[in-house]
Short mmCIF file of C-alpha atoms in Angstrom, two decimals:
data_model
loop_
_atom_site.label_atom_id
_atom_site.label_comp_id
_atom_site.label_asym_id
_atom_site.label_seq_id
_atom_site.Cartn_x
_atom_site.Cartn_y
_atom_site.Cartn_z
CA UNK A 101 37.78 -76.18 -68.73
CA UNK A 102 35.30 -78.68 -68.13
CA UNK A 103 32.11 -76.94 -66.59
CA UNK A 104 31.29 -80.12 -64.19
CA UNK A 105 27.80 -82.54 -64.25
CA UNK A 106 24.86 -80.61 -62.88
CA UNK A 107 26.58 -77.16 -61.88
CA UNK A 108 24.85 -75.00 -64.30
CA UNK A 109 21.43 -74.06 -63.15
CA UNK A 110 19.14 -75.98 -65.60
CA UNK A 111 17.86 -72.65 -67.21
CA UNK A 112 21.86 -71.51 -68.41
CA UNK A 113 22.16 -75.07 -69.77
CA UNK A 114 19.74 -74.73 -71.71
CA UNK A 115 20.60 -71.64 -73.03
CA UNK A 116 24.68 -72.07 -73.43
CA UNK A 117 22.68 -75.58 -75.67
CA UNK A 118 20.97 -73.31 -77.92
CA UNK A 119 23.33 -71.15 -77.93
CA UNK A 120 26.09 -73.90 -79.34
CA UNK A 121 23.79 -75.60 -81.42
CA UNK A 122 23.85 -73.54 -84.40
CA UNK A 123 27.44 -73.81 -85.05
CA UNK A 124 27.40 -77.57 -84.19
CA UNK A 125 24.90 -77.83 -86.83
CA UNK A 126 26.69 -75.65 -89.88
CA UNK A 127 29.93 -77.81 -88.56
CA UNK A 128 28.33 -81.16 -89.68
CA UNK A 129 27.40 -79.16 -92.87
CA UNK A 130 30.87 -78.62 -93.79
CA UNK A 131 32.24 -81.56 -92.97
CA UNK A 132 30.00 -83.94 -95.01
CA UNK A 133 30.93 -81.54 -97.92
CA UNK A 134 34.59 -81.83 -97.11
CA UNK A 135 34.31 -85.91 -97.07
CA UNK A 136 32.39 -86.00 -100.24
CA UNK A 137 34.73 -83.69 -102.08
CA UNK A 138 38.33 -83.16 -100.86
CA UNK A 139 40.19 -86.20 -100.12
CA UNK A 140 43.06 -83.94 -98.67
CA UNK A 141 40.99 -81.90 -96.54
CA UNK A 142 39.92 -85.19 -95.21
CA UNK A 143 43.71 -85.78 -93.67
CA UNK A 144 43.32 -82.49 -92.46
CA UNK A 145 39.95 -83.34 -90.61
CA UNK A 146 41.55 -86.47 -89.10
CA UNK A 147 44.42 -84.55 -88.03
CA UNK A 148 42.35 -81.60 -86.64
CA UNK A 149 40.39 -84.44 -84.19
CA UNK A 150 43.39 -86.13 -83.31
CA UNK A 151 45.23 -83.34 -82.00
CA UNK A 152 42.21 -82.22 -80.04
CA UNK A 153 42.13 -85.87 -78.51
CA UNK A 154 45.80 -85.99 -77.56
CA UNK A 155 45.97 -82.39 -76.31
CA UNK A 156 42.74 -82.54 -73.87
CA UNK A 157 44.13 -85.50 -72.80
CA UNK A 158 47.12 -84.04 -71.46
CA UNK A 159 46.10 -83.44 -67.97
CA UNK A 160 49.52 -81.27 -65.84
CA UNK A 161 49.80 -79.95 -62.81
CA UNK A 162 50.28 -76.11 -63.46
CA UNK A 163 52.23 -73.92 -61.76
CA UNK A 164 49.43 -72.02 -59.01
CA UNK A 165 48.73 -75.84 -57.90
CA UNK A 166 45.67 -77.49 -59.38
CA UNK A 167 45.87 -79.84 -62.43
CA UNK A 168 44.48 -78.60 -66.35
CA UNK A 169 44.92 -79.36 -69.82
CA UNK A 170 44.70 -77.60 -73.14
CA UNK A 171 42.15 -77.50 -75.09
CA UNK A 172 44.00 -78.13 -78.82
CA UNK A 173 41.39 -76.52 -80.73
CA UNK A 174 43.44 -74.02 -82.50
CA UNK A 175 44.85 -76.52 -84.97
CA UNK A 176 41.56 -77.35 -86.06
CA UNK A 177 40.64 -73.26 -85.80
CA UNK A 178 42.96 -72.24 -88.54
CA UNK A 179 42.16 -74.68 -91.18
CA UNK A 180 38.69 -75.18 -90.51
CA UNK A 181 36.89 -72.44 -88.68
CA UNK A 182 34.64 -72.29 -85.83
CA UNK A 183 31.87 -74.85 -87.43
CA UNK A 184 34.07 -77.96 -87.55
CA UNK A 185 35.61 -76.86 -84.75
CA UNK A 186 32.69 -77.26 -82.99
CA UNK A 187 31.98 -81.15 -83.77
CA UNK A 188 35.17 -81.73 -83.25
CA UNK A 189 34.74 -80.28 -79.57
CA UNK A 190 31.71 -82.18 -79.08
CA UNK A 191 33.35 -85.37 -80.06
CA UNK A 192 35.58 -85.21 -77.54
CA UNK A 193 33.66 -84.08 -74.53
CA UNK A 194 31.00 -86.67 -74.87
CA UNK A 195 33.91 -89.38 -74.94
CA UNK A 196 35.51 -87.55 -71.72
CA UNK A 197 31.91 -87.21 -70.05
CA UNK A 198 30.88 -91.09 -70.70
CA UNK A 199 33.90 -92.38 -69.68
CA UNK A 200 35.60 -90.03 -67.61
CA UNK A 201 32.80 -88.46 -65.70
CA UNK A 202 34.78 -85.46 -67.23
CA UNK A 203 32.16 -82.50 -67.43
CA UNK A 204 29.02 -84.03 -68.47
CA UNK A 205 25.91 -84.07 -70.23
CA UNK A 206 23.91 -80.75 -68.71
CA UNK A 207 26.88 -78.84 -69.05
CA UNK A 208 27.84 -80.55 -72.62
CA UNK A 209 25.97 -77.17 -74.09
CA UNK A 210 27.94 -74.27 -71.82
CA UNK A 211 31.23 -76.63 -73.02
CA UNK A 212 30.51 -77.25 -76.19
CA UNK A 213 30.27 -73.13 -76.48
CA UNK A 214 33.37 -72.01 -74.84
CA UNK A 215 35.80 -74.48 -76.22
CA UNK A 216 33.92 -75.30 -79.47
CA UNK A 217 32.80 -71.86 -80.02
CA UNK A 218 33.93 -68.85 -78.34
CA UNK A 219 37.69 -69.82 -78.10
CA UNK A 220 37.79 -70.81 -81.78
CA UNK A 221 35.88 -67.74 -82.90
CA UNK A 222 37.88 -65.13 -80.93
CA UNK A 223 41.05 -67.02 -82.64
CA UNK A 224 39.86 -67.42 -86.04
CA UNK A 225 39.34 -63.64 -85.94
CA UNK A 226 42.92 -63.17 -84.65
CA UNK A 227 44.26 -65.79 -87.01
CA UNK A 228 42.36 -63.68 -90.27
CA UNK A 229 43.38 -60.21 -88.99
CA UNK A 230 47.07 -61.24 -88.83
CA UNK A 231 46.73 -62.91 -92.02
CA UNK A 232 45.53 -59.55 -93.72
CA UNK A 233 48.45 -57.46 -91.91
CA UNK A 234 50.98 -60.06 -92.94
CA UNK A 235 52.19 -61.31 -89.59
CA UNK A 236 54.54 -64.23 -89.91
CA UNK A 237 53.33 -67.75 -89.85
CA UNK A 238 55.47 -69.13 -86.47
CA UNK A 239 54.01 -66.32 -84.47
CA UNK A 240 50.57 -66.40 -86.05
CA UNK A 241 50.43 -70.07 -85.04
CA UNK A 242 51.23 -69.20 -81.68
CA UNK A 243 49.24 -66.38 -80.95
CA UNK A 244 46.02 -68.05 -82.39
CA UNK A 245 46.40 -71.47 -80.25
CA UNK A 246 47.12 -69.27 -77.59
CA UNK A 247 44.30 -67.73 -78.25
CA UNK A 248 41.81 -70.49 -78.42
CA UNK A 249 43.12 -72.05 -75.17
CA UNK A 250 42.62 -68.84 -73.04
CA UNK A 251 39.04 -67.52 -74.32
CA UNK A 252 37.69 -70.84 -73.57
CA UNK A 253 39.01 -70.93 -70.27
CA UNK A 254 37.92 -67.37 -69.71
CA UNK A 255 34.22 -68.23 -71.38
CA UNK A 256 33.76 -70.61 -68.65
CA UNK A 257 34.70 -68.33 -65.75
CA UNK A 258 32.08 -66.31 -67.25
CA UNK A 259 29.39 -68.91 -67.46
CA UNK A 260 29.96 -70.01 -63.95
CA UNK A 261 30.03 -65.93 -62.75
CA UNK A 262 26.82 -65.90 -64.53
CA UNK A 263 24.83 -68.69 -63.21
CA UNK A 264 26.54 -67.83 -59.40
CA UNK A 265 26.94 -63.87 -59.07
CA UNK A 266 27.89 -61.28 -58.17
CA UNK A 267 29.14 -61.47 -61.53
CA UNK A 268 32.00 -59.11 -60.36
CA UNK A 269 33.44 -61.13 -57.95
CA UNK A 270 32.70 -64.24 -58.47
CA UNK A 271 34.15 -63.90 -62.40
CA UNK A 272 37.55 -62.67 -60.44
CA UNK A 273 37.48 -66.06 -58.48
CA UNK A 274 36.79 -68.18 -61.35
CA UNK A 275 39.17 -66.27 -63.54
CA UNK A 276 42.07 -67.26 -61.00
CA UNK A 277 41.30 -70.76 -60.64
CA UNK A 278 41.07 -71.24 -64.55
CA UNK A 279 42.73 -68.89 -66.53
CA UNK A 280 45.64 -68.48 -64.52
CA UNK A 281 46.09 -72.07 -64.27
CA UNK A 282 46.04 -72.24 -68.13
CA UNK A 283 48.63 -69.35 -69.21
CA UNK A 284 51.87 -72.05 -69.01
CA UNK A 285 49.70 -74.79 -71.14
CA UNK A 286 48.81 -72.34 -73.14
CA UNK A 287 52.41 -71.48 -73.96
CA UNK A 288 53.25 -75.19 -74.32
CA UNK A 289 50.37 -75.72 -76.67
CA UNK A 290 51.61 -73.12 -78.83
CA UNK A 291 55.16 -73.99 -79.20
CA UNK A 292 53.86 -77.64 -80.04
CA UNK A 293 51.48 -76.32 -82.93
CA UNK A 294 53.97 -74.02 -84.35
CA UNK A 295 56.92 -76.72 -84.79
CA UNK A 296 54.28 -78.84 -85.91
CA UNK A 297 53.01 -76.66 -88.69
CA UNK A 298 56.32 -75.30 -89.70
CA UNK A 299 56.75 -79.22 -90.64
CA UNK A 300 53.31 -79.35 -92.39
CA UNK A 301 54.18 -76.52 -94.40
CA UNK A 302 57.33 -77.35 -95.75
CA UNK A 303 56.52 -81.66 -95.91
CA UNK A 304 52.95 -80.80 -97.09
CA UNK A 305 52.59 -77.45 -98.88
CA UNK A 306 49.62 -79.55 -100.82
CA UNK A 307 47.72 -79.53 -96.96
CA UNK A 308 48.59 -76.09 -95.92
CA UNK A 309 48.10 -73.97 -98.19
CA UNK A 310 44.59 -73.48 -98.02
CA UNK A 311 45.00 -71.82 -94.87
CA UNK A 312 48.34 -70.21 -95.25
CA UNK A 313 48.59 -69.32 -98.97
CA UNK A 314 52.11 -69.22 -100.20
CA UNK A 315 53.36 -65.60 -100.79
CA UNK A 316 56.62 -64.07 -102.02
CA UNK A 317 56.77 -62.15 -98.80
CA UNK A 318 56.65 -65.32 -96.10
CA UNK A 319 60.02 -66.98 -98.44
CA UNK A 320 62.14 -64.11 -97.36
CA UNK B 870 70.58 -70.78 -86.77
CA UNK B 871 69.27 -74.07 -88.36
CA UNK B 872 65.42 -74.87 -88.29
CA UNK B 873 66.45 -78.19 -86.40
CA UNK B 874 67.70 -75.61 -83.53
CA UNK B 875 64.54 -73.45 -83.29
CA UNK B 876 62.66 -77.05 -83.20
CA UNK B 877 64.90 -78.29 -80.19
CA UNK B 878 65.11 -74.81 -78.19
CA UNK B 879 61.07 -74.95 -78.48
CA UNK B 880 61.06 -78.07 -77.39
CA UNK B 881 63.08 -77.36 -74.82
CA UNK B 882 61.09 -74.89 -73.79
CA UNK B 883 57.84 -77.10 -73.46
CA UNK B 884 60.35 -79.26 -71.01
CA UNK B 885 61.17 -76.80 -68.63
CA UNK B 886 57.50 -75.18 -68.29
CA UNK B 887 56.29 -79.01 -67.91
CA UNK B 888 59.53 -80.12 -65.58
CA UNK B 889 59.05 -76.76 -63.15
CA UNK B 890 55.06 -77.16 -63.34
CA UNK B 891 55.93 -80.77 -61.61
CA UNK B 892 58.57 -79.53 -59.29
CA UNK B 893 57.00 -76.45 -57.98
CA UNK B 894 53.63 -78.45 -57.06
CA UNK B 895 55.60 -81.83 -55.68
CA UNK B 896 52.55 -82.62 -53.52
CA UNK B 897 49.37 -82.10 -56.44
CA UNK B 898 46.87 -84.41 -57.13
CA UNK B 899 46.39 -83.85 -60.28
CA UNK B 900 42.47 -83.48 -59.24
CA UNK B 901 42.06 -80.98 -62.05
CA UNK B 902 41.02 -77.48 -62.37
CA UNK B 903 37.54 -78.55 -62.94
CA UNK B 904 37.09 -79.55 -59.55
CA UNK B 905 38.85 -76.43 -58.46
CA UNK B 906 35.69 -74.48 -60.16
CA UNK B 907 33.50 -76.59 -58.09
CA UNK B 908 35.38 -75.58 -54.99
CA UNK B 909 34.80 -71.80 -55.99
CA UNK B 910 30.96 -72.51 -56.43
CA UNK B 911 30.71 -74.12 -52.94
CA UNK B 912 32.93 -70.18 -51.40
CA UNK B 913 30.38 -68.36 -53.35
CA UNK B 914 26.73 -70.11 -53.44
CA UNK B 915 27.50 -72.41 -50.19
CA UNK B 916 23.55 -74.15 -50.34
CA UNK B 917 24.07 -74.64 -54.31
CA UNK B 918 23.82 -78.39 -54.79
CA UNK B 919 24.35 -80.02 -58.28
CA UNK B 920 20.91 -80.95 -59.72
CA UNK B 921 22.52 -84.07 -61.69
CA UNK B 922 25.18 -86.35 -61.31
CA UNK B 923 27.75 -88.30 -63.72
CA UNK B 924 25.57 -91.02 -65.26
CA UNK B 925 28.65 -92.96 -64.32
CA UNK B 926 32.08 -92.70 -62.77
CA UNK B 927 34.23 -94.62 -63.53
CA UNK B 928 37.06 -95.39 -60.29
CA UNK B 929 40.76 -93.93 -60.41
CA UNK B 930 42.65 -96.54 -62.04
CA UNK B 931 39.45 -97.04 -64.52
CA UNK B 932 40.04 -92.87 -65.47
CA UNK B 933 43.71 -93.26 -66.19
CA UNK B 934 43.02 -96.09 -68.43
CA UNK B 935 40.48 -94.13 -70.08
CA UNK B 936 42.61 -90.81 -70.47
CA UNK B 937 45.69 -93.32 -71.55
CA UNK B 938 42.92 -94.27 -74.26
CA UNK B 939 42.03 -90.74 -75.55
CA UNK B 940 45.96 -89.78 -75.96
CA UNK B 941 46.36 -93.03 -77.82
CA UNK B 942 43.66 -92.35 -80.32
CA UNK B 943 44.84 -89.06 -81.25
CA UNK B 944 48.26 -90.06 -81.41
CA UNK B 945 47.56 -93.40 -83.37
CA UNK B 946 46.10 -90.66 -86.78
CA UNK B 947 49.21 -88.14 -85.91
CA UNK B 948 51.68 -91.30 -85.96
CA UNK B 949 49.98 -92.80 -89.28
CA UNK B 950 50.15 -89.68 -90.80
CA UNK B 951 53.68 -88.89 -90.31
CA UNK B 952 54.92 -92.27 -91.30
CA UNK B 953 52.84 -92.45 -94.46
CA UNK B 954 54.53 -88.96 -95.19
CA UNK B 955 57.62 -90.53 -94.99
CA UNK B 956 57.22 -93.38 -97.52
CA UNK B 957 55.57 -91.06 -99.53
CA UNK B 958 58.74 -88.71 -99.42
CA UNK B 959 61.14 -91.79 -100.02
CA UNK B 960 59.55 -93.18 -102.92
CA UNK B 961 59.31 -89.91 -104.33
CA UNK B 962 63.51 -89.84 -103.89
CA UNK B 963 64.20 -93.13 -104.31
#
């Protein structure tokens, strides 16, 4: 979902920067709280990164041709928030931008934002309303990685319209070059987070409960 | 149904997508969609030229390594974390 080296105009990268910044910021607020006070949180944290390293990493050909990879972020999402989510996104895309010439530094802002901010957010809202109506955990799980993948990919097809308009028509070309491309990682992602915290939940109730408090109505 | 089941059939699942991603694009490059947005800029703004360039890029086989790197990082905490769960579990038990 990478936005690539020097394709923003320099006046959107500075303003997808600032716009990023703020969470980035409350993100490293949290976590040195979590590290200084929850040594279980802290497996969570290291978890959270990890899966956003292994997931981003995965780069497959999808089915309309060109290659993409998940994002991951939704793990992180529901036990963290945006905030951490954030860091956690910026970690990763200045490893894949030094060594990968994988996006890069004048876009880190604009990337930062759509798959530390904007995908997370819209999913974290999704994640809490479901919570609140009682939806069960599996397809919770799903639906909010789902989530988190496919807002950042559509945030970037709406940078990009932005900075190269018509907004119109040129969101409708980005959109089908990155969104469309995403839909069957998106589905893979999810299936891989909810087996994966169906474990956590039953191995580790001690991890997960923060996030998915343990009610008399999810042991039916 | 067992929970083992649902695990496999989801599994399964991720297989096929990944197996039929492969076989219905035998010929892709794996060049990535982010150069496919790059593409799209050059249809639409055809004099736009990128103001900056990677501070370095790193050749093919260099890349690979690197990505090879990232996956192993991430799955280096996942792996420690799910074997120290399982001592954990069997000295509880045992």
């Amino acid at each position: 979902m990478h936005v690539m080296e020097g394709f923003l105009p320099w006046e959107w990268a500075l303003f997808w920067t600032l716009a990023a910044a703020p969470f980035v910021a409350y993100g490293f607020l949290i976590i040195r709280r979590i590290l200084r006070e929850d040594p279980n949180q802290r497996t969570m944290l290291a978890l959270s990164g990890a899966f956003i390293f292994v997931m981003s990493s995965f780069k497959l050909p999808s089915v309309t041709g060109s290659s993409s990879h998940p994002t991951g972020t939704g793990f992180s999402t529901m036990f963290f928030g945006v905030g951490v989510t954030s860091v956690m996104s910026l970690i990763v895309l200045i490893f894949q931008a030094l060594l990968l010439a994988h996006g890069g530094f004048t876009t880190m802002g604009a990337n930062v934002f759509s798959m530390g901010v904007a995908g997370p957010f819209v999913a974290y809202l999704a994640f809490k309303t479901m919570t609140k109506a009682g939806v069960r955990t599996p397809i919770k799980v799903f639906i909010t990685v789902f989530l988190a993948g496919m807002v950042t990919y559509i945030t970037t097809a709406v940078q990009l319209a932005l900075a190269y308009g018509p907004f119109a028509d040129s969101l409708l070309s980005f959109l089908a070059v990155f969104a469309v491309t995403q839909i069957p990682l998106g589905i893979v992602e999810g299936i891989l987070f909810t087996i994966f915290v169906d474990y956590l939940e039953r191995a580790r109730p001690d991890l997960t409960e923060k996030a998915f408090p343990r009610r008399v109505k999810d042991e039916a | 149904m067992r929970r083992s089941h649902y695990y496999a059939l989801g599994l399964l699942a991720v297989a096929v997508i990944l197996v039929s991603a492969i076989l219905l694009n035998p010929n892709s490059d794996f060049t990535g969609s982010d150069d496919g947005g790059g593409e799209v800029i050059g249809e639409v703004e055809p004099e736009y030229q990128p103001w900056f360039q990677n501070v370095w890029e790193p050749s093919g086989e260099l890349q690979t390594l690197f990505f090879t790197l990232q996956a192993a990082i991430g799955a280096l905490i996942i792996g420690y974390f799910l074997g120290s769960n399982k001592v954990q579990k069997e000295r509880r038990e045992g």
